[in-house]
Short mmCIF file of C-alpha atoms and ligand atoms in Angstrom, two decimals:
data_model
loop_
_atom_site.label_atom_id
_atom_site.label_comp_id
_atom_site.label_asym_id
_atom_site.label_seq_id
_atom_site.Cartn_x
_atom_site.Cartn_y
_atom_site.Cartn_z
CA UNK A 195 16.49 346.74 153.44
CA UNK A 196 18.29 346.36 156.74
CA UNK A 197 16.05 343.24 157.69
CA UNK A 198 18.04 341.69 154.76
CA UNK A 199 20.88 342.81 156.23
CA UNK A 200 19.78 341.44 159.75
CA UNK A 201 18.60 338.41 158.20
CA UNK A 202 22.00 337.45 156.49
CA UNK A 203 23.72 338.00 160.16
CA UNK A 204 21.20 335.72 161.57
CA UNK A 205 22.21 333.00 159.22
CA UNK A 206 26.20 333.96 160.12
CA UNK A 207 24.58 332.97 163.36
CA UNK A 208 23.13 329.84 162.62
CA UNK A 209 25.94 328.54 160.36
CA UNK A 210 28.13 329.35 163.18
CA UNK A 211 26.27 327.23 165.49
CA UNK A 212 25.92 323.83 163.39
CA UNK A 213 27.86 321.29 165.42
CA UNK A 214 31.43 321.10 163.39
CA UNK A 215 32.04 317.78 163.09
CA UNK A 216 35.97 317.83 162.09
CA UNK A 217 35.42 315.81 158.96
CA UNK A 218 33.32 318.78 157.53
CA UNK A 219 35.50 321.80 159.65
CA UNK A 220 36.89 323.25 156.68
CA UNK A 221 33.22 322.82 154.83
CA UNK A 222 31.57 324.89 157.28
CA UNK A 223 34.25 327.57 157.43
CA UNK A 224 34.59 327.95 154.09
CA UNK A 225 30.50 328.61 153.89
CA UNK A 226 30.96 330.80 156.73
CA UNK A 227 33.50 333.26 155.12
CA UNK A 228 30.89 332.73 152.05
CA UNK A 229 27.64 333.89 154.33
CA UNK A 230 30.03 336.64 155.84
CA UNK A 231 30.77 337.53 151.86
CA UNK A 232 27.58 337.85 151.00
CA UNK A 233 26.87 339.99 154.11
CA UNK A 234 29.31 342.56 153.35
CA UNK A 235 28.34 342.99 149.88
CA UNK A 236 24.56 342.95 150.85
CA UNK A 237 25.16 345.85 153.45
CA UNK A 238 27.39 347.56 150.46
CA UNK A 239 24.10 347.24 148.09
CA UNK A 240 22.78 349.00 151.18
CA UNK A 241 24.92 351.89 150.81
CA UNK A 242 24.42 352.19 146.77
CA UNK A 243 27.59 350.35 145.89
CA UNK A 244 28.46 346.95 144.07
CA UNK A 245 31.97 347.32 145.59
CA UNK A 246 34.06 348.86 148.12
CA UNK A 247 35.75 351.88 147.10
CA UNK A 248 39.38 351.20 145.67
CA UNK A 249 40.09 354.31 147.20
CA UNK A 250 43.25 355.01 148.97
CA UNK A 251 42.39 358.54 149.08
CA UNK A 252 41.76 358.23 153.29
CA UNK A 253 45.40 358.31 153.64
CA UNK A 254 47.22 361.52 151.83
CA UNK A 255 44.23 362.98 150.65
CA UNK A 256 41.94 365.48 152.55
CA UNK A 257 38.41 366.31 151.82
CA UNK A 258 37.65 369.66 150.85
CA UNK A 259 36.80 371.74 153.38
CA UNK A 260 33.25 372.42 151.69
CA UNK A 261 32.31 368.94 152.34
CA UNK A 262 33.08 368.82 155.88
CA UNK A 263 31.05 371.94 156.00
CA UNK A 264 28.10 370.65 154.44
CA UNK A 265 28.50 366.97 155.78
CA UNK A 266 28.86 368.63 159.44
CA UNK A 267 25.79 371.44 158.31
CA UNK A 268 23.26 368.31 157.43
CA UNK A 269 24.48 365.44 159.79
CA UNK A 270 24.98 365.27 163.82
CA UNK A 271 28.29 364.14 165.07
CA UNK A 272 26.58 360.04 164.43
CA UNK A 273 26.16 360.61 160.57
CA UNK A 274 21.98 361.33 161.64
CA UNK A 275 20.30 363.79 159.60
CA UNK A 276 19.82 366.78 161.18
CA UNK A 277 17.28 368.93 159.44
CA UNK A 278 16.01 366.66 156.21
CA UNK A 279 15.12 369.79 154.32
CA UNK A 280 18.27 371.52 153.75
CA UNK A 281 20.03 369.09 151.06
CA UNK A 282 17.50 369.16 147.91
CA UNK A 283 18.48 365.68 146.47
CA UNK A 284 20.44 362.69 148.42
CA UNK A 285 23.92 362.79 146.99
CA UNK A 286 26.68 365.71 146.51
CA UNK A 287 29.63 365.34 144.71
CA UNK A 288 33.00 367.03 144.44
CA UNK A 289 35.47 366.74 141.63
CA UNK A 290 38.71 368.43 141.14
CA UNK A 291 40.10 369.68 138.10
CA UNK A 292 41.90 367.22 136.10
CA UNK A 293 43.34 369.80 133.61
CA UNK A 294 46.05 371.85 136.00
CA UNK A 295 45.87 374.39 133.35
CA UNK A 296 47.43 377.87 133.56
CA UNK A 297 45.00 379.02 131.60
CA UNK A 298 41.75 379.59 133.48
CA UNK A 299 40.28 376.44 132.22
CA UNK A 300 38.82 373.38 133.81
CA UNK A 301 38.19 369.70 133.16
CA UNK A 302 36.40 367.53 135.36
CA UNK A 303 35.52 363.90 134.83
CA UNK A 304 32.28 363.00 135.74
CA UNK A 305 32.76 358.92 135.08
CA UNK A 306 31.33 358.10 138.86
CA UNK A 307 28.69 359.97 138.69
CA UNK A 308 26.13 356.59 138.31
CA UNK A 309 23.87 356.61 135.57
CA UNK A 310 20.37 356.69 137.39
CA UNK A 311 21.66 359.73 139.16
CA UNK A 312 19.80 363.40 138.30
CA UNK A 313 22.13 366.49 138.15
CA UNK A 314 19.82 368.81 140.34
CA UNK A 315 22.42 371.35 140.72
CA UNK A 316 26.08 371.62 139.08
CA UNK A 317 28.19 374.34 140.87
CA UNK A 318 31.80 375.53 139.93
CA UNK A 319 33.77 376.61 143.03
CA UNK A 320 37.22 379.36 142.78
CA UNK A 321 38.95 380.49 145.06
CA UNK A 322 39.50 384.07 143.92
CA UNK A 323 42.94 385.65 144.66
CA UNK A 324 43.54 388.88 145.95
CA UNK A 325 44.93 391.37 142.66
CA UNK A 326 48.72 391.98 142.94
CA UNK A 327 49.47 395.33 144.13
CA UNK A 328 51.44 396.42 140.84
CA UNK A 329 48.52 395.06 138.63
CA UNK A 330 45.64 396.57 140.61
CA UNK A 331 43.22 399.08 138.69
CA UNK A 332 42.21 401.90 140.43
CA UNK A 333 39.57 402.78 138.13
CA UNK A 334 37.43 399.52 138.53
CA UNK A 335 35.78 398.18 141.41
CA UNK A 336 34.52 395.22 139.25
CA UNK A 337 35.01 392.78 136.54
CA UNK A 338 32.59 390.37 134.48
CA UNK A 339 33.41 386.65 135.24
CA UNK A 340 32.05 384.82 132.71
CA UNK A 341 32.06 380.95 132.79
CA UNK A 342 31.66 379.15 129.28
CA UNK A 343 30.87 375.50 128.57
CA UNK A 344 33.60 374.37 125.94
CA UNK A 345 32.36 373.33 122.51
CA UNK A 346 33.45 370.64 119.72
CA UNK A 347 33.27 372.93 117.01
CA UNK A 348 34.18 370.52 114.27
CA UNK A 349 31.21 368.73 114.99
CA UNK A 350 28.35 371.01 116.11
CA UNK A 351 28.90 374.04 113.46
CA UNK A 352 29.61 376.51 116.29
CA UNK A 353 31.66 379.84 115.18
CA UNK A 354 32.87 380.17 118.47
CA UNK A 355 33.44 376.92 119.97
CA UNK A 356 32.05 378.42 123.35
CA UNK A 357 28.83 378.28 125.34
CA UNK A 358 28.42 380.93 127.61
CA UNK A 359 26.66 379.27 130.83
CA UNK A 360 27.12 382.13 133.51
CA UNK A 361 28.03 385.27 134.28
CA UNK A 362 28.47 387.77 137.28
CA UNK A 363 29.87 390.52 138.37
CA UNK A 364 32.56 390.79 141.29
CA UNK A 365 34.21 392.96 143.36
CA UNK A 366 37.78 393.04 141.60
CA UNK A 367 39.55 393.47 145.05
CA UNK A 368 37.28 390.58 147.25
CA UNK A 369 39.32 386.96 147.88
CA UNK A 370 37.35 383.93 148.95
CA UNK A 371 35.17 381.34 146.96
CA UNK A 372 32.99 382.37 144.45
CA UNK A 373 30.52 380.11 143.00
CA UNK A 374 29.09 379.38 139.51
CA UNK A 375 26.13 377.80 138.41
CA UNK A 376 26.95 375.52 135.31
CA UNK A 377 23.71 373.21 135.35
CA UNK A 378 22.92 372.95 131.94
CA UNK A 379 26.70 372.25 131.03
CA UNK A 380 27.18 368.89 133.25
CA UNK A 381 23.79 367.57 131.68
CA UNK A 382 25.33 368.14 128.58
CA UNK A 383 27.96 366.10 129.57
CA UNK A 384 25.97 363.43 131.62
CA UNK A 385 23.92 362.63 128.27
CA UNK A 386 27.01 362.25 126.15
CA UNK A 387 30.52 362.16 128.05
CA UNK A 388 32.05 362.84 125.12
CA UNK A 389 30.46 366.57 124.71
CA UNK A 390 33.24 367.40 127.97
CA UNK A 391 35.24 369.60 127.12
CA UNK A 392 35.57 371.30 130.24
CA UNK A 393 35.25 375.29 130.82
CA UNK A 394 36.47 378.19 130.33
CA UNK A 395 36.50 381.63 132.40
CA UNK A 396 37.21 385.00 131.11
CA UNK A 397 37.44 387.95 133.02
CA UNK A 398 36.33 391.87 131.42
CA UNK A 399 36.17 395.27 132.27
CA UNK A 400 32.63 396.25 132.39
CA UNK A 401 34.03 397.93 129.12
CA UNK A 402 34.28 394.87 127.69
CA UNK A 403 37.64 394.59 127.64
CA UNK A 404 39.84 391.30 128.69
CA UNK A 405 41.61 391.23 131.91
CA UNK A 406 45.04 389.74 131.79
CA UNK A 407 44.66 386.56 133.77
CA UNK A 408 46.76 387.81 136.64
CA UNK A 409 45.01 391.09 137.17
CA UNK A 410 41.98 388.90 138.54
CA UNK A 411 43.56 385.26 139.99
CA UNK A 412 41.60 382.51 140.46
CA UNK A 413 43.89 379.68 142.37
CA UNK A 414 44.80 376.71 140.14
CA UNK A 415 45.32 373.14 141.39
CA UNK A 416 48.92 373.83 140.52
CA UNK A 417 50.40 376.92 142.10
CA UNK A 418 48.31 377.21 145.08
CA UNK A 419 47.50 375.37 148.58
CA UNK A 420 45.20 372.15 147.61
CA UNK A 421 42.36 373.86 149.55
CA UNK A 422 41.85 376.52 146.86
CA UNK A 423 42.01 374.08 144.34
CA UNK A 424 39.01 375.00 141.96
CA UNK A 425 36.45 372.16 141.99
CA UNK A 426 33.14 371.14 140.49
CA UNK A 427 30.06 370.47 143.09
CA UNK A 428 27.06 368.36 141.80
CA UNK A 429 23.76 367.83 143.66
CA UNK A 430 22.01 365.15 142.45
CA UNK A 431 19.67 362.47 143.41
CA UNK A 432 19.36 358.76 142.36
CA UNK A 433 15.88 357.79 143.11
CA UNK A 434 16.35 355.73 146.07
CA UNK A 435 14.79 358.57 148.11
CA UNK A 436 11.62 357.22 150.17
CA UNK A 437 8.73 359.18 149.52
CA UNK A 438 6.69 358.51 152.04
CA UNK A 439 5.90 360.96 155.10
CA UNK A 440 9.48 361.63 156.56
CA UNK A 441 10.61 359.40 159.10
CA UNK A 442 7.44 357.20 159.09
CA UNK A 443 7.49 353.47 158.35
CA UNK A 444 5.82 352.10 155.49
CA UNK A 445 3.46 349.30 156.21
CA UNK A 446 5.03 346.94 153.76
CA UNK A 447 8.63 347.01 155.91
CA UNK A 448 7.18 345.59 158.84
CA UNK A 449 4.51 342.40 157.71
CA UNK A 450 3.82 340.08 160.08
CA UNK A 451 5.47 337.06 158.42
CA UNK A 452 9.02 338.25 158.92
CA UNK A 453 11.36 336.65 161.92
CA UNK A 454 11.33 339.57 164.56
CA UNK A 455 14.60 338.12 165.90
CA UNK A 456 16.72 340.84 168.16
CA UNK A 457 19.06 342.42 165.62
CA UNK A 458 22.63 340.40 166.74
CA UNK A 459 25.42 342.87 166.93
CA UNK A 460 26.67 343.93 162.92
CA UNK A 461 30.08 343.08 163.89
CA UNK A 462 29.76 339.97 162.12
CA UNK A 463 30.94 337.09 164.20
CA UNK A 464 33.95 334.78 163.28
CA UNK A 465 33.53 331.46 164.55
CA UNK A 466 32.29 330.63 168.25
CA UNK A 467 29.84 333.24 168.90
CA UNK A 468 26.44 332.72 169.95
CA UNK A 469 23.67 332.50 167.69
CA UNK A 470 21.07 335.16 167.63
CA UNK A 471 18.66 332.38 169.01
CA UNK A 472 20.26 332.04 171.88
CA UNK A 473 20.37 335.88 173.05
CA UNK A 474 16.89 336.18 172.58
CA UNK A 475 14.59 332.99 173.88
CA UNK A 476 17.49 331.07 176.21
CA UNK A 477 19.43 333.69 178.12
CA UNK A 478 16.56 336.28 178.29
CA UNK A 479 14.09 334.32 179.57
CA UNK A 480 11.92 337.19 181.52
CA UNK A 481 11.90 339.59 178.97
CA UNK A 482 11.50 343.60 179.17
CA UNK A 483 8.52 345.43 177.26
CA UNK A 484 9.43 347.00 174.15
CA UNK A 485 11.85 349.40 174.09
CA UNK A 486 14.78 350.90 171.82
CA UNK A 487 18.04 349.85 172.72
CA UNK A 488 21.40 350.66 170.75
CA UNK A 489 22.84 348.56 167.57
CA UNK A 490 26.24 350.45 167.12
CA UNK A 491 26.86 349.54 163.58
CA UNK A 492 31.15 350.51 163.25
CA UNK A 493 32.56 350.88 159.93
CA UNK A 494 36.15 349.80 161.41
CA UNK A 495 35.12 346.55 161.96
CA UNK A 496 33.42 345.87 159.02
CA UNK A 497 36.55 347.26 157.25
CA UNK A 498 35.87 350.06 155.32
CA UNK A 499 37.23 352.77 157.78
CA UNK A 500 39.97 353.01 154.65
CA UNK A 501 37.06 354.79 152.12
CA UNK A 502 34.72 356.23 154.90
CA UNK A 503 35.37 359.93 156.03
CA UNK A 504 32.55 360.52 158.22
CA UNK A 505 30.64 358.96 160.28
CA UNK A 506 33.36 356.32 161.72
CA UNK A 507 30.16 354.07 162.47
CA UNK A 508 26.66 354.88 163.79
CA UNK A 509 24.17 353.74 166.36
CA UNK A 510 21.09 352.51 164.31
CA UNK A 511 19.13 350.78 167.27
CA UNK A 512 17.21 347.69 167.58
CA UNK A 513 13.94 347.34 169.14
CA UNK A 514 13.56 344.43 171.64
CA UNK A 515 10.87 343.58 173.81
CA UNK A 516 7.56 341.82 174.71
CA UNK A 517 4.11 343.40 173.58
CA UNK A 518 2.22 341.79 176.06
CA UNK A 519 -1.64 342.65 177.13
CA UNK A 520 -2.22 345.42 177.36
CA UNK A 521 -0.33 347.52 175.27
CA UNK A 522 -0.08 351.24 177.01
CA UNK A 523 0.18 354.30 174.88
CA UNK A 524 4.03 353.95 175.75
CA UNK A 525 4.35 351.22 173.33
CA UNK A 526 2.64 353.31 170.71
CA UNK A 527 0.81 350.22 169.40
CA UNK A 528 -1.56 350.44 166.28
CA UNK A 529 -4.81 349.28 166.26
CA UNK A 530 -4.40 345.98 165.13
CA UNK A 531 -1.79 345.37 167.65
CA UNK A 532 -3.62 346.06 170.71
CA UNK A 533 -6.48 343.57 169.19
CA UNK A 534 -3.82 340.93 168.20
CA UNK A 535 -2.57 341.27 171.58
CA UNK A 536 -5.72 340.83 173.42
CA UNK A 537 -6.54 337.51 171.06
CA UNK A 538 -3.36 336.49 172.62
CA UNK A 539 -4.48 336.88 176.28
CA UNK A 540 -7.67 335.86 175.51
CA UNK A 541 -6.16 332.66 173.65
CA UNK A 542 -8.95 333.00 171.65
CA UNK A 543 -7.68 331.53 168.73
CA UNK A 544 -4.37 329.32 168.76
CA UNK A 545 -1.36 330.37 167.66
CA UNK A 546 -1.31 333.97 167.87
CA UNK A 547 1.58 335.25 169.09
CA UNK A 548 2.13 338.81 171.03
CA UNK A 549 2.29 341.75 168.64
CA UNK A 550 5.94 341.92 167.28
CA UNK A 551 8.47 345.19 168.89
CA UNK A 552 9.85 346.62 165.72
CA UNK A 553 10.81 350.31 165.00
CA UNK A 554 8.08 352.71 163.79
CA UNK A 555 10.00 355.60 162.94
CA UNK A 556 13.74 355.40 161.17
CA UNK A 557 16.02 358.31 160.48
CA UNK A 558 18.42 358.53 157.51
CA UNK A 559 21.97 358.98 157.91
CA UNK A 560 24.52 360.05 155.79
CA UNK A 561 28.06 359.45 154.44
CA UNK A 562 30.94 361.56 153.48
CA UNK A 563 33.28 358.90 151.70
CA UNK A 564 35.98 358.83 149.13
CA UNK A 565 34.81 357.58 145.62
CA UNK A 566 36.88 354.81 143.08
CA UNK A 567 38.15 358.34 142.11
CA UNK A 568 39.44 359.65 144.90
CA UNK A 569 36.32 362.59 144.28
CA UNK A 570 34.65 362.99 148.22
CA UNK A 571 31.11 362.44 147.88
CA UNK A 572 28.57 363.08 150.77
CA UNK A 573 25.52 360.83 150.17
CA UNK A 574 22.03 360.07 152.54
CA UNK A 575 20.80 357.03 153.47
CA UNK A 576 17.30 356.89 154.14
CA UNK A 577 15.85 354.64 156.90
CA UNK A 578 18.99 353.72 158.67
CA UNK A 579 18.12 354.59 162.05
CA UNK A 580 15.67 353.49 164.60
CA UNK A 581 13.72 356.40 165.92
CA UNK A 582 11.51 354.45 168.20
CA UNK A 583 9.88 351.42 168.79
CA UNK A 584 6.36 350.40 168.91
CA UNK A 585 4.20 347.29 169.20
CA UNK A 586 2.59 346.11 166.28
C1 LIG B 454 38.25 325.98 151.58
O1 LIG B 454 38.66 327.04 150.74
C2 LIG B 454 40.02 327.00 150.38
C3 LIG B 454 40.35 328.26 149.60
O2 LIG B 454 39.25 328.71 148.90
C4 LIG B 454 40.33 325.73 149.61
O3 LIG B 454 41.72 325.66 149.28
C5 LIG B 454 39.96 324.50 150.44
O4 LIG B 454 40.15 323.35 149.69
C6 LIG B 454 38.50 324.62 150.89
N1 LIG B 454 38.21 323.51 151.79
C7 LIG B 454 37.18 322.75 151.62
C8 LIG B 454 37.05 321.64 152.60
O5 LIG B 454 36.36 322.90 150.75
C1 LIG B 455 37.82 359.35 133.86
O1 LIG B 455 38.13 358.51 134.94
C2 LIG B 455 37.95 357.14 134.64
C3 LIG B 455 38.14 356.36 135.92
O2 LIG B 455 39.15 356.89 136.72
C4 LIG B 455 38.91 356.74 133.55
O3 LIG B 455 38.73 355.38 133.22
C5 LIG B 455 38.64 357.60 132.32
O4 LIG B 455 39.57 357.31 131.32
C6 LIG B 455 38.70 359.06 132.67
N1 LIG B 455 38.28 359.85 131.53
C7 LIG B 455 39.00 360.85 131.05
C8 LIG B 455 38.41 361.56 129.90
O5 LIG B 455 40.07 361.16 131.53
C1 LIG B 456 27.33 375.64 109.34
O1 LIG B 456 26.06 376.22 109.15
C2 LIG B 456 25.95 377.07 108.02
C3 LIG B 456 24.57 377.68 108.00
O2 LIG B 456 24.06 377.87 109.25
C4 LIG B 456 26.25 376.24 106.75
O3 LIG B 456 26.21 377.09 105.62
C5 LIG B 456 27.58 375.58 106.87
O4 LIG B 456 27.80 374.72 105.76
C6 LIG B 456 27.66 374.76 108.15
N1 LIG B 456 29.01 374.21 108.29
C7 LIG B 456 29.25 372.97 108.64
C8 LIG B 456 30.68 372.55 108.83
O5 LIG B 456 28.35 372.12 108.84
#
């Protein structure tokens, strides 16, 4: 995918350097901001999106603490995965309550969750309260939190109107976030929108009995500090994981046939710069064996520093080199590259050029970003990185 990406800056390049002739100036600018267009949204299609984020959440808004955690838990300080185990699918999302209810009920809308996504795991956070001293219960040490999916009774002949979805026990006294599972509810709701009705908590002596809301608190989005605010965590993944062995390049990503030009700096050149072209064959005449060398790739300059939390931009490499005969372990050549390069020295055969330097192993990265919703969503990005470089 990032060829295409590299590809469209190579033509930013090569527009750029068409002689402008001042009858046809405005011509070739105007199909340069076009080209530069189409680069931008390419590299969004990249990233899973058709369009920037309208988001001006980045400004007075701050992500839940949560998602830094996990964001900083599964990603190094560049956006790299760390350890590609530890999130289950590619994509977590955080919602906040939309309902501001002072009853202990939630709504969350779900709209931006896209539809190709799969709710792995739906999670309702609260931030439990401490009891108030007048209200506490010596007697118990626990209550029964129960979390129920709200039903359309008109419609689905339910007595009750409720679903119960999960239930535990807790330590009346305790403060701090407790989690919920509530799975089954959001895929409810993902396979008809209409079904959410948000949910409910109750709280009960093991008795059985009701608890007066403000024997056992949870904070609401209303009275308390915005990070307690209760909020709704999905993990889900929307198929765009590779499946191949982790971190190793398919064979169809690198075919011979495509342009091994030096990846051009993603900063995407106004007017005047040099053309890809040139860096490579004029000003680098004697060129270096293969080796990695680093492609930062900054979201400030592309523009979207407004939506992006974390990473600000990322170093994704570029390979650049010759693969000349002969190829030593070092370039970690295949096979077929060592022969190709030998048919080279040999000139056995015309036309054969030196193996190409291209990365063989890519890293994913990942993004914690602000949705059209203002939700903070923390997704991976497989691929994104060069790991190393090899000859083939
Ligand atoms: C370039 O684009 C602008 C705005 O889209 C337009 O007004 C102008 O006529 C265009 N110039 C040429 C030469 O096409
Ligand atoms: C959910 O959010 C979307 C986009 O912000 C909005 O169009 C839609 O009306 C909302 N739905 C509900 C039920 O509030
Ligand atoms: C609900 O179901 C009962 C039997 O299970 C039936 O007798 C009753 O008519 C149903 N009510 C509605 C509103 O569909």
């Amino acid at each position: 995918m990032f060829s295409a990406v590299v590809f469209l800056v190579s033509i930013v390049g090569l527009v750029n350097s068409r002689p402008s002739i001042e009858l046809n100036r405005f011509a070739v600018e105007n199909e340069s901001e076009e080209v530069r267009l189409a680069a931008i949204k390419r590299l969004l299609e990249v990233f899973g999106m058709e369009d920037p984020p309208a988001s001006p959440g980045r400004g007075h808004k701050q992500p839940p603490q949560y998602m830094l955690d996990l964001y900083n838990t599964v990603a190094d300080v560049d956006g790299v995965t760390k350890d590609p185990t530890l999130l289950e699918g590619n994509t977590v999302r955080s919602f906040f309550d939309k309902l501001h209810s002072q009853q202990v009920e939630f709504m969350f809308n779900l709209s931006t969750v896209a539809r190709n996504e799969k709710v792995l795991t739906a999670e309702l956070h609260l931030f439990k309260l401490r009891p108030q001293a007048s209200l506490t219960f010596s007697r118990h040490h626990f209550c029964q939190v129960s979390v129920y999916q709200l039903l359309d009774n008109t419609k689905l002949n339910v007595s009750q109107g409720k679903r119960l979805v999960s239930s535990r026990l807790i330590p009346i006294h305790s403060n701090g976030w407790e989690v919920f599972t509530v799975t089954q509810a959001v895929r409810t709701w993902m396979t008809d929108e209409h079904s959410n009705l948000g949910l409910l908590v109750t709280v009960r002596t093991l008795a059985g009995i009701q608890l007066d809301i403000r024997t056992v608190r949870f904070a609401s989005g209303q009275n308390h500090h915005h990070s307690k605010q209760p909020m709704l965590v999905l993990f889900t993944d929307d198929g765009r994981r590779v499946t191949t062995p982790e971190g190793v390049l398919k064979g169809s990503d690198d075919s011979p046939a495509s342009p091994k030009l030096p990846l051009p700096s993603l900063t995407l050149p106004g007017p005047g710069h040099r053309s890809a072209r040139s860096l490579d064959y004029e000003e680098d005449p004697d060129r270096k064996p293969c080796q990695r060398l680093p492609l930062y790739v900054d979201f400030e300059e592309i523009g979207w520093s407004g939506w992006i939390v974390s990473p600000r931009g990322y170093n994704a490499y570029h390979c650049k080199g010759s693969c000349p005969f002969p190829l030593g372990q070092n370039m970690r050549p295949t096979n077929h590259a060592t022969v190709q390069s030998i048919i080279n020295a040999l000139k056995l055969t015309k036309g054969i050029e030196m193996p190409c330097c291209v990365p063989d192993k890519l890293f994913s990265i990942n993004l914690l970003y602000f949705d059209d919703d203002e939700n903070v969503v923390l997704k991976q990005y497989d691929d994104m990185v060069a790991g190393s470089c090899g000859c083939h």
